[in-house]
PDB file of C-alpha atoms in Angstrom:
ATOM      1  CA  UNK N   1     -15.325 -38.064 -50.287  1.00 50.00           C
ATOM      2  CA  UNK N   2     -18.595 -40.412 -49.898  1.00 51.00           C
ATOM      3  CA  UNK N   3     -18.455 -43.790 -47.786  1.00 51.00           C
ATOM      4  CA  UNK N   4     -18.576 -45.392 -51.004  1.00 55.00           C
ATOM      5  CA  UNK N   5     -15.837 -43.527 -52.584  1.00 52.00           C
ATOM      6  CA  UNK N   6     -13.995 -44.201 -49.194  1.00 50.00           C
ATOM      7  CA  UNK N   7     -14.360 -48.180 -49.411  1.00 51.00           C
ATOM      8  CA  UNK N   8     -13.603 -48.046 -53.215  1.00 62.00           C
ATOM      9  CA  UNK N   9     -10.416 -46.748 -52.585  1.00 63.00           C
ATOM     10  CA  UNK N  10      -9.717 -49.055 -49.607  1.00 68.00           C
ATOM     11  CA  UNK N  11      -9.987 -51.815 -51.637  1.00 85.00           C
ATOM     12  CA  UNK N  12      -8.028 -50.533 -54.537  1.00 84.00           C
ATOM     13  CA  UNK N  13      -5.176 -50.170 -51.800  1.00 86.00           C
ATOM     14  CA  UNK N  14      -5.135 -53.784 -51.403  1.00 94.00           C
ATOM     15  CA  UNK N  15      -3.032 -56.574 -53.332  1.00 96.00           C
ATOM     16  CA  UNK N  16      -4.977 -58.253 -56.222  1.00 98.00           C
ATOM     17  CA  UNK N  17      -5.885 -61.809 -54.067  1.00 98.00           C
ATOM     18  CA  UNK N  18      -7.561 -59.994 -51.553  1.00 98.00           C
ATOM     19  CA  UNK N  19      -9.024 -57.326 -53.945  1.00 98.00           C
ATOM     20  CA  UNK N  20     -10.722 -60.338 -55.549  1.00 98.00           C
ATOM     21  CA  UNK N  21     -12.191 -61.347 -52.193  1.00 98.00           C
ATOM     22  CA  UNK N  22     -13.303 -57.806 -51.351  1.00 97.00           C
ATOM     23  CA  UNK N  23     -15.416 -57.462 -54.481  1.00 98.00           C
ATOM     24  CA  UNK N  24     -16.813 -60.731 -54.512  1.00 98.00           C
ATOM     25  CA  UNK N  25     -18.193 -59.922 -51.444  1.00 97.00           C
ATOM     26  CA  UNK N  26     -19.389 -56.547 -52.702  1.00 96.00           C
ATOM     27  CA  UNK N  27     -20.752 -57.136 -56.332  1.00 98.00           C
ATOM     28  CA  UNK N  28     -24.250 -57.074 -57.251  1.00 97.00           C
ATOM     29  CA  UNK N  29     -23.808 -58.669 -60.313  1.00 98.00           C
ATOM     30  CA  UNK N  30     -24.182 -62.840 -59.847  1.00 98.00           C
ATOM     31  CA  UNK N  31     -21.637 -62.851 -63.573  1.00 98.00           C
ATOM     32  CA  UNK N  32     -18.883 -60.717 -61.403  1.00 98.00           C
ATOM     33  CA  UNK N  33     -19.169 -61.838 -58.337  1.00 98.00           C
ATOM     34  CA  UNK N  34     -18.181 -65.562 -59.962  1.00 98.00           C
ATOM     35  CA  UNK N  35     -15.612 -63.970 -61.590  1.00 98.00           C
ATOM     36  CA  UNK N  36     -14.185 -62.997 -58.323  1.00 98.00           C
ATOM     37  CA  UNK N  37     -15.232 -65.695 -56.563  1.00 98.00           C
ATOM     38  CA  UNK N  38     -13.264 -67.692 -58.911  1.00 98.00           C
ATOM     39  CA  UNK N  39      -9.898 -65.768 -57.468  1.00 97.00           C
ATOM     40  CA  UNK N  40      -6.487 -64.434 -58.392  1.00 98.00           C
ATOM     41  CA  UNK N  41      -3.211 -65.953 -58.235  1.00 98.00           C
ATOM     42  CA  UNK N  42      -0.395 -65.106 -55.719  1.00 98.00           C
ATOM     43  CA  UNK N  43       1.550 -62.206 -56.440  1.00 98.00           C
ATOM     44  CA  UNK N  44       4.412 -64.789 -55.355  1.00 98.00           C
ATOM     45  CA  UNK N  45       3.372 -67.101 -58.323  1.00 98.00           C
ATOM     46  CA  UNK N  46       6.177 -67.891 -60.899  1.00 98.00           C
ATOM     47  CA  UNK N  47       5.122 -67.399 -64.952  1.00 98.00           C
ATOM     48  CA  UNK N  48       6.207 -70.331 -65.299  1.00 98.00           C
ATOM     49  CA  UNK N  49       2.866 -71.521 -63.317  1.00 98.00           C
ATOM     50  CA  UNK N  50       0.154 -68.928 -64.087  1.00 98.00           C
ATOM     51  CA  UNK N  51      -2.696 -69.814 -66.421  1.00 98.00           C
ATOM     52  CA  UNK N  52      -3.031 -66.748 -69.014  1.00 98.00           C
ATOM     53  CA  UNK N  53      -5.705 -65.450 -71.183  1.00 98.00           C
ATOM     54  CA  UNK N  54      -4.433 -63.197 -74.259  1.00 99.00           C
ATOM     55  CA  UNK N  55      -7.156 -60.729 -75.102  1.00 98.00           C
ATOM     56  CA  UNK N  56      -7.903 -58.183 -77.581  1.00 98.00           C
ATOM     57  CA  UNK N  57     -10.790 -55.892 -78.320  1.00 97.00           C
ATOM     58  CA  UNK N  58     -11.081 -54.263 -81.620  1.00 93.00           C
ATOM     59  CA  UNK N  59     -13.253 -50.997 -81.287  1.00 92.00           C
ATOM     60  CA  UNK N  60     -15.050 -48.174 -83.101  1.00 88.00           C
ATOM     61  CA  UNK N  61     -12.557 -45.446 -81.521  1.00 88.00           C
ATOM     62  CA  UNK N  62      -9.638 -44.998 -78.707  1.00 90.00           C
ATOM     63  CA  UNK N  63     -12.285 -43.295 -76.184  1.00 92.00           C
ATOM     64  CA  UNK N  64     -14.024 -46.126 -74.174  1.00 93.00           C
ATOM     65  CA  UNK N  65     -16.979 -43.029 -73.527  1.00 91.00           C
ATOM     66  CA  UNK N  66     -17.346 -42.627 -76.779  1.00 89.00           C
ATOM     67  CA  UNK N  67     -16.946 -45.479 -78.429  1.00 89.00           C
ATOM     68  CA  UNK N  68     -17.872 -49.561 -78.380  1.00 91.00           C
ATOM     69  CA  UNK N  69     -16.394 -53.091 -78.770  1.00 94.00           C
ATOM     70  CA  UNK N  70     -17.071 -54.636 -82.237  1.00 94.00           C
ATOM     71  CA  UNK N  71     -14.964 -57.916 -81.996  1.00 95.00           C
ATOM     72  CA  UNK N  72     -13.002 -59.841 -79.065  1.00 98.00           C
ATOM     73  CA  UNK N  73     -10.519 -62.118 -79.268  1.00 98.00           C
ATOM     74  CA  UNK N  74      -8.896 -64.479 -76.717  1.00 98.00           C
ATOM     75  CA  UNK N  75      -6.894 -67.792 -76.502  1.00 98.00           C
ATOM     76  CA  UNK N  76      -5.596 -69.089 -73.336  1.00 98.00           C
ATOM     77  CA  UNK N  77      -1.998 -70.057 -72.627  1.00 98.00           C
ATOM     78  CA  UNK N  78       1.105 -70.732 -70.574  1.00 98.00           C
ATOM     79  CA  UNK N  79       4.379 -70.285 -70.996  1.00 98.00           C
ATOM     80  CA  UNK N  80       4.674 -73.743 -72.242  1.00 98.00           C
ATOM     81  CA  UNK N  81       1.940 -73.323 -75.201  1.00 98.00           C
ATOM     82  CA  UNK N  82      -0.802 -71.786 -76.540  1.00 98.00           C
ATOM     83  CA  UNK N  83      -4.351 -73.531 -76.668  1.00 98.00           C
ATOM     84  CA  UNK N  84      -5.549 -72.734 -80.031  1.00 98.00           C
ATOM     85  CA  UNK N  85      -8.400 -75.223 -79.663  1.00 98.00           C
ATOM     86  CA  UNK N  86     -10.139 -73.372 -76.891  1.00 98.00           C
ATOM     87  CA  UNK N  87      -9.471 -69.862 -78.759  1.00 98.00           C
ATOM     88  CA  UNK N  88     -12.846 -67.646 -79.020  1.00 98.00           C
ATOM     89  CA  UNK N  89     -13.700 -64.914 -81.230  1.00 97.00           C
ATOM     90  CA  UNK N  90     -17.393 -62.859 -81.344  1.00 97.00           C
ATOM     91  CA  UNK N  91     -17.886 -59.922 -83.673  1.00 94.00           C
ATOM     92  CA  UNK N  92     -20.377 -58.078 -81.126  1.00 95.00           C
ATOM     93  CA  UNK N  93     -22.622 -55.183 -81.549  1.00 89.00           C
ATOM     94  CA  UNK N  94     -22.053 -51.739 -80.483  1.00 85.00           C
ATOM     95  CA  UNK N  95     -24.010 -49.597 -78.654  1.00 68.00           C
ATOM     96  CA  UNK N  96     -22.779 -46.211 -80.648  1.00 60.00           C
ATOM     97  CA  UNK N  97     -22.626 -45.930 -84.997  1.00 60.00           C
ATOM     98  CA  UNK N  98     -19.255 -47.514 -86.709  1.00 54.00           C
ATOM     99  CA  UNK N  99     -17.205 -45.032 -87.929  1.00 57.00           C
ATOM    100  CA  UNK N 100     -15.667 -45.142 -91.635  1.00 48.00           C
ATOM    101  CA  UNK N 101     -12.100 -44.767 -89.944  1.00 52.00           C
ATOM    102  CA  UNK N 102     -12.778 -47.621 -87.751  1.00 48.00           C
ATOM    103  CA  UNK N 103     -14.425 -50.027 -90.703  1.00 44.00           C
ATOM    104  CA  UNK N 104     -10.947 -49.427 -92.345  1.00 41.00           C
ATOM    105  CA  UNK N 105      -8.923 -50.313 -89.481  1.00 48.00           C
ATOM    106  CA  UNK N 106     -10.899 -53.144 -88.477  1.00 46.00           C
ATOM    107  CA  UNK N 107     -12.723 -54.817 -91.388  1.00 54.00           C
ATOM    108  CA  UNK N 108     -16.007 -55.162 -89.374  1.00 60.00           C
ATOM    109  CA  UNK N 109     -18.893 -53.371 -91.661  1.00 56.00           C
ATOM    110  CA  UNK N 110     -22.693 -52.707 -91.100  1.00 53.00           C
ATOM    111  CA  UNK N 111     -23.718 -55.838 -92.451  1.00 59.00           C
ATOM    112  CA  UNK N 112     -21.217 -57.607 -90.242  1.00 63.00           C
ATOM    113  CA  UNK N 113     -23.205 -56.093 -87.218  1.00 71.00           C
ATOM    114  CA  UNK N 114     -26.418 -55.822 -88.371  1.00 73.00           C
ATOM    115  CA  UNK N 115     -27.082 -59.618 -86.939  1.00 83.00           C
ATOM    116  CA  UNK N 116     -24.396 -59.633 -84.197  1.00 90.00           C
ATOM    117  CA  UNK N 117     -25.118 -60.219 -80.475  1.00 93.00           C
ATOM    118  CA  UNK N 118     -25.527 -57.885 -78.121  1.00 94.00           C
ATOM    119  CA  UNK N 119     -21.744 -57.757 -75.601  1.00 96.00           C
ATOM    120  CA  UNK N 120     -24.527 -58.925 -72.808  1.00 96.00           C
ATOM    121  CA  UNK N 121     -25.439 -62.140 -74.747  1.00 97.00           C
ATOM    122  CA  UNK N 122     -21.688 -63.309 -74.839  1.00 98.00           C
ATOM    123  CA  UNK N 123     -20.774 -62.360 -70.924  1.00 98.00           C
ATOM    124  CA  UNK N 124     -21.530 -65.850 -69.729  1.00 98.00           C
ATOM    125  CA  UNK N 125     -19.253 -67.534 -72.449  1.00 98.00           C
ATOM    126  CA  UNK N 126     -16.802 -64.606 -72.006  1.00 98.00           C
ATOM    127  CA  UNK N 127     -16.367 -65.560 -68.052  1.00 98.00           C
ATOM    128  CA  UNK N 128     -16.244 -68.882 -68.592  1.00 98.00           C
ATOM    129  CA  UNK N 129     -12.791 -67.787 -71.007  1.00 98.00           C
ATOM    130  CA  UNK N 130     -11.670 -65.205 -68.185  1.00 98.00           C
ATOM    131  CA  UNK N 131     -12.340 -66.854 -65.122  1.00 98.00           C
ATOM    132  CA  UNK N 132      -9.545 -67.811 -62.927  1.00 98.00           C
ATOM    133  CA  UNK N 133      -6.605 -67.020 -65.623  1.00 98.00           C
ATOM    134  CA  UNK N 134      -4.581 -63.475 -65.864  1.00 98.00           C
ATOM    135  CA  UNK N 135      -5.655 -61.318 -69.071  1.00 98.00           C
ATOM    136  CA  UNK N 136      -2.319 -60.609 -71.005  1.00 98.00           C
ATOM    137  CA  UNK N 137      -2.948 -57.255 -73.505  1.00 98.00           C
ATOM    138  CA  UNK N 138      -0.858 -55.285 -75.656  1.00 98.00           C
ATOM    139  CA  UNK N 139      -1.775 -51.498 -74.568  1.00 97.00           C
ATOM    140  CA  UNK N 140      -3.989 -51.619 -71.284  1.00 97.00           C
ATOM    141  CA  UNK N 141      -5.682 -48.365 -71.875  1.00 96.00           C
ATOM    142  CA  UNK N 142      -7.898 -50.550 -74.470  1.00 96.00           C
ATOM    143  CA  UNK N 143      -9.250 -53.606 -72.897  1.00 97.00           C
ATOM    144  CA  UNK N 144      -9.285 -52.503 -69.317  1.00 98.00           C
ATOM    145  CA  UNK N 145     -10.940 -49.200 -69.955  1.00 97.00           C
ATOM    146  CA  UNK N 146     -13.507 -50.439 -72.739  1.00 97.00           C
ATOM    147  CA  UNK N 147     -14.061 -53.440 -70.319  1.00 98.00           C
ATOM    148  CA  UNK N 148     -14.976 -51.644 -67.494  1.00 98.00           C
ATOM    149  CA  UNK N 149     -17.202 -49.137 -69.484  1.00 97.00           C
ATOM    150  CA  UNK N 150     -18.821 -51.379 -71.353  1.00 96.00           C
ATOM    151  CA  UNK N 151     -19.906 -53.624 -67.932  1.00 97.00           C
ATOM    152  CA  UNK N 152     -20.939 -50.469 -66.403  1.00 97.00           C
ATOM    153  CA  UNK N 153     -23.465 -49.969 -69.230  1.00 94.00           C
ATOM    154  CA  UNK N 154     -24.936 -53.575 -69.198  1.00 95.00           C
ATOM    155  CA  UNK N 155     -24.257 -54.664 -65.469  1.00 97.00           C
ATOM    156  CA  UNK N 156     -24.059 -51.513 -63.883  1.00 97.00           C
ATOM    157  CA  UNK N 157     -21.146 -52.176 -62.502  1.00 97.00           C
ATOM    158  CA  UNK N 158     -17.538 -52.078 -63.502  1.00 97.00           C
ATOM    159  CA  UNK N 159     -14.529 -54.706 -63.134  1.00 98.00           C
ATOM    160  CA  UNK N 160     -11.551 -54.634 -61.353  1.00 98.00           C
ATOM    161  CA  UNK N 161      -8.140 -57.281 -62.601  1.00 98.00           C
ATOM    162  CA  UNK N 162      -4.887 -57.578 -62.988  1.00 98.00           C
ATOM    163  CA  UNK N 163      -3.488 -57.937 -66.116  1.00 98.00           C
ATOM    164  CA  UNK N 164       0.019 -58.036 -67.951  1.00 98.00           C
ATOM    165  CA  UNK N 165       0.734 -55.237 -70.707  1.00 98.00           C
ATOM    166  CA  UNK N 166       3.390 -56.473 -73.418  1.00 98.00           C
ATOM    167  CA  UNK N 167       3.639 -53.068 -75.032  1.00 98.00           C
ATOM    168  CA  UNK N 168       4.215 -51.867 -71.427  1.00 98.00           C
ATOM    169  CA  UNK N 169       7.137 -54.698 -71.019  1.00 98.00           C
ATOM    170  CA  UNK N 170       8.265 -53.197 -74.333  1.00 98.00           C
ATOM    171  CA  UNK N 171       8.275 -49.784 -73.186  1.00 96.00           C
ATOM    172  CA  UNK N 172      10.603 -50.647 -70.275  1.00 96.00           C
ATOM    173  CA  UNK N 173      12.778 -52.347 -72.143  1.00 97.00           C
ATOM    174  CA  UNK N 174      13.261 -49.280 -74.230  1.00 94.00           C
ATOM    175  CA  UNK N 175      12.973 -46.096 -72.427  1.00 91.00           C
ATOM    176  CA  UNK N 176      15.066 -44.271 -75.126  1.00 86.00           C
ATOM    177  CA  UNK N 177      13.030 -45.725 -77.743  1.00 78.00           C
ATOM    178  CA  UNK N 178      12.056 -41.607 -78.644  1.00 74.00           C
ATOM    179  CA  UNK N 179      15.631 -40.171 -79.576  1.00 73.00           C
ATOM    180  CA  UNK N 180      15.879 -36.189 -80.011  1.00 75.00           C
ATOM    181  CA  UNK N 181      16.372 -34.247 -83.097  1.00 77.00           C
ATOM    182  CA  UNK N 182      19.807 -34.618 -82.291  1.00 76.00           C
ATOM    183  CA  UNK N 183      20.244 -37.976 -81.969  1.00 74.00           C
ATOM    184  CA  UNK N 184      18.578 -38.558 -84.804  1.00 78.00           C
ATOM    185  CA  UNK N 185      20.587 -36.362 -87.020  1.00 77.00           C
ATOM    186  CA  UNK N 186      23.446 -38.625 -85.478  1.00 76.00           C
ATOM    187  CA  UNK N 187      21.913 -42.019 -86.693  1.00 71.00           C
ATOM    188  CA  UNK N 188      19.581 -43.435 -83.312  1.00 78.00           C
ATOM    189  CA  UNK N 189      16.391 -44.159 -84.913  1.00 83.00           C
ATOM    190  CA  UNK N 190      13.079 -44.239 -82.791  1.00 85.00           C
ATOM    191  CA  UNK N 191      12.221 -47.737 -81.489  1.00 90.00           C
ATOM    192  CA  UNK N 192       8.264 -48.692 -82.134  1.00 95.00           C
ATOM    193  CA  UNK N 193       6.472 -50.679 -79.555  1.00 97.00           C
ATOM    194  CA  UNK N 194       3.645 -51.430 -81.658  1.00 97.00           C
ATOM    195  CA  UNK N 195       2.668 -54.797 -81.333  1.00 97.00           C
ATOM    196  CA  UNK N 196       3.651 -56.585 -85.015  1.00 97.00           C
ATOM    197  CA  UNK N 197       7.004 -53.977 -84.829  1.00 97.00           C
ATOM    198  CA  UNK N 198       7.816 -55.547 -80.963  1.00 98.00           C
ATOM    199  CA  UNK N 199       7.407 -59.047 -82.417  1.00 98.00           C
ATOM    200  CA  UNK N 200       9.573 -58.478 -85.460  1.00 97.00           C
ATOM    201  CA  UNK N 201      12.400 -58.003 -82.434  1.00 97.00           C
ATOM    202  CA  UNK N 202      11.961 -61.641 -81.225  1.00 98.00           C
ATOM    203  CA  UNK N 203      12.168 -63.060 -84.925  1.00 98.00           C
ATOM    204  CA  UNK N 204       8.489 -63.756 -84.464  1.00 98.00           C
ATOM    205  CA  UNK N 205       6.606 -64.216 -87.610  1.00 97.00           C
ATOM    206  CA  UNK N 206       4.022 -60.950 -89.305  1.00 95.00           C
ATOM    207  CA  UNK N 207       0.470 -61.389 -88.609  1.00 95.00           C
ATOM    208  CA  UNK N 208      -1.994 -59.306 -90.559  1.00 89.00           C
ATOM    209  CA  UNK N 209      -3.015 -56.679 -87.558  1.00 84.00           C
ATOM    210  CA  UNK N 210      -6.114 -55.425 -86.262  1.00 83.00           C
ATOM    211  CA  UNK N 211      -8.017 -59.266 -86.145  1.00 94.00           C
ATOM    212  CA  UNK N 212      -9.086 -59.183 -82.402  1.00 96.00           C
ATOM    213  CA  UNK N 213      -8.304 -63.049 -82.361  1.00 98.00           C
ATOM    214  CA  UNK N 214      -5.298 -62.682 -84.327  1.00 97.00           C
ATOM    215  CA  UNK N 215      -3.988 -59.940 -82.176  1.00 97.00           C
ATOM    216  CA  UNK N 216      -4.794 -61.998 -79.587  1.00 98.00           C
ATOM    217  CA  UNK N 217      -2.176 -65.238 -80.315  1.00 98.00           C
ATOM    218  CA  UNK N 218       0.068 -62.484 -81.674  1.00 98.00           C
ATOM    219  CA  UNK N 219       0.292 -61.283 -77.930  1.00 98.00           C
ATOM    220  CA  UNK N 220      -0.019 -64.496 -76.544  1.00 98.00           C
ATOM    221  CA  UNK N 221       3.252 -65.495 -77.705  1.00 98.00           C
ATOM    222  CA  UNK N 222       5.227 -61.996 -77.476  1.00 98.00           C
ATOM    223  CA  UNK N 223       4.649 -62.168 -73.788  1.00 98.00           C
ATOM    224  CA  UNK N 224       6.308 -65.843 -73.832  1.00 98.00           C
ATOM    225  CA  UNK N 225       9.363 -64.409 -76.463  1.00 98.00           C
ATOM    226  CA  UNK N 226       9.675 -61.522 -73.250  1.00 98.00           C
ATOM    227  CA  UNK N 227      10.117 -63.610 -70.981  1.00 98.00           C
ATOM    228  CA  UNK N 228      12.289 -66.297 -72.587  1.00 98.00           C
ATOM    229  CA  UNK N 229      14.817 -63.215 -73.889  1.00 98.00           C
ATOM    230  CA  UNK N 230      14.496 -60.944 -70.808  1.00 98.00           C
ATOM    231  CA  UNK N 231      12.978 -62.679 -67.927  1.00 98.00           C
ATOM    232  CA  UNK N 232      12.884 -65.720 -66.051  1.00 98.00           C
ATOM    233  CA  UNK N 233      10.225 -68.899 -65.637  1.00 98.00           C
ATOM    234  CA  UNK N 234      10.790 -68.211 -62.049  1.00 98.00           C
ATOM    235  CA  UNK N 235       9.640 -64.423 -62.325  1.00 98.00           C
ATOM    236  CA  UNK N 236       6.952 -63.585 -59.800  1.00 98.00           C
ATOM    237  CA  UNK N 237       3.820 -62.526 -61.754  1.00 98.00           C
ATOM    238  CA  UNK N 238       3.478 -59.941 -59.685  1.00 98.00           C
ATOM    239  CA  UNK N 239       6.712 -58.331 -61.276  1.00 98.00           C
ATOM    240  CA  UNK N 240       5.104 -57.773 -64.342  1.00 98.00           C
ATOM    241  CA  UNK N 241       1.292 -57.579 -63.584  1.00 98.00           C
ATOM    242  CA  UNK N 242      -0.628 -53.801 -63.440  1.00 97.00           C
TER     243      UNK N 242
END
């Protein structure tokens, strides 16, 4: 293992506050070391006190090597509401071709594109929406992988952060939620932790999916329906964060 390697995985070793501190310290990149700079919250923190982002990426594919951000979405929040007013949404160029199955999904065409900005053009506006507040996602693999690829291409660096996972709440909460052939032939149907199928469980309302910003609220206030039906206001963040 290389010195680098070795000081990587020191810091990966050590709680999110001082992780922050660490790579602020060793970033290269004047965008993430502000984002550092700018800190973490105490794993001791209660929910009922962190400032949240909800974020979504819509992309052009599930593998974050093979594929690109098209549209972001974000609003940030509390427990106590959701700031609609100061909710962002870019349509963004990708570095590699749409797909057809992806223009389905998504909505975002060729001509959509064609005049979008460049990921890089956005970063300073993007910060300014990340900085300081905990990203809250529904299925991590997307934004933290994509994320961190997508920095390494422009920055050449990646990014580090906590984050809370609703579909990974939702998971927990229903670690049957698969039944076997037998128990279905008995009745137990499977339990989907999709992210408009998890919010039809809180008597939330139906959102049309796959609108990064939309996706975006649509999180936003699962994660407060979570915690209102399963948690606590006085939860420590750091019982929920990855």
């Amino acid at each position: 293992m290389s010195s680098e390697e070795q000081a990587e995985n020191s810091v990966t070793r050590l709680p999110w506050p001082e992780q922050f501190k660490a790579l602020a310290e060793q970033s290269k990149s004047p965008i993430l070391k502000a984002y550092y700079e700018s800190g973490c919250v105490s794993p001791e923190t209660p929910l009922s006190e962190v400032p949240f982002v909800a974020l979504d990426f819509e992309t052009t594919g599930l593998d974050a090597n093979q594929h690109s951000i098209v549209s972001i979405g974000l609003v940030p929040f509390t427990l106590d509401g959701i700031q609609l007013g100061k909710a962002r949404h870019w349509i963004v160029r990708p570095k590699l071709p749409l797909h057809q199955t992806s223009i389905t999904i998504h909505g975002i065409t060729h001509s959509d594109i064609d005049q979008a900005p460049d990921l890089n053009d956005i970063l300073k506006d993007l910060f300014a929406c990340l900085n300081g507040r905990i990203p809250v996602v529904h299925y991590r693999n997307i934004e933290r992988s994509f994320f961190d690829v997508a920095l390494q291409w422009r920055l050449g660096e990646g990014i580090r952060f906590p984050l809370i996972d609703t579909m990974a709440i939702e998971a927990h909460l229903h670690p049957d939620r698969n039944p076997s052939r037998w128990q279905q032939l008995l009745g137990k149907k499977p339990v989907s932790i999709r992210l408009a199928d998890s919010r039809l469980r809180y008597g939330l309302p139906h959102y049309a999916a796959h609108n990064a910003l939309i996706d975006a609220v649509a999180t936003a206030e699962l994660l407060q329906a979570q915690v209102l039906h399963h948690f606590s206001r006085d939860t420590r963040v750091a019982d929920l964060w990855l």
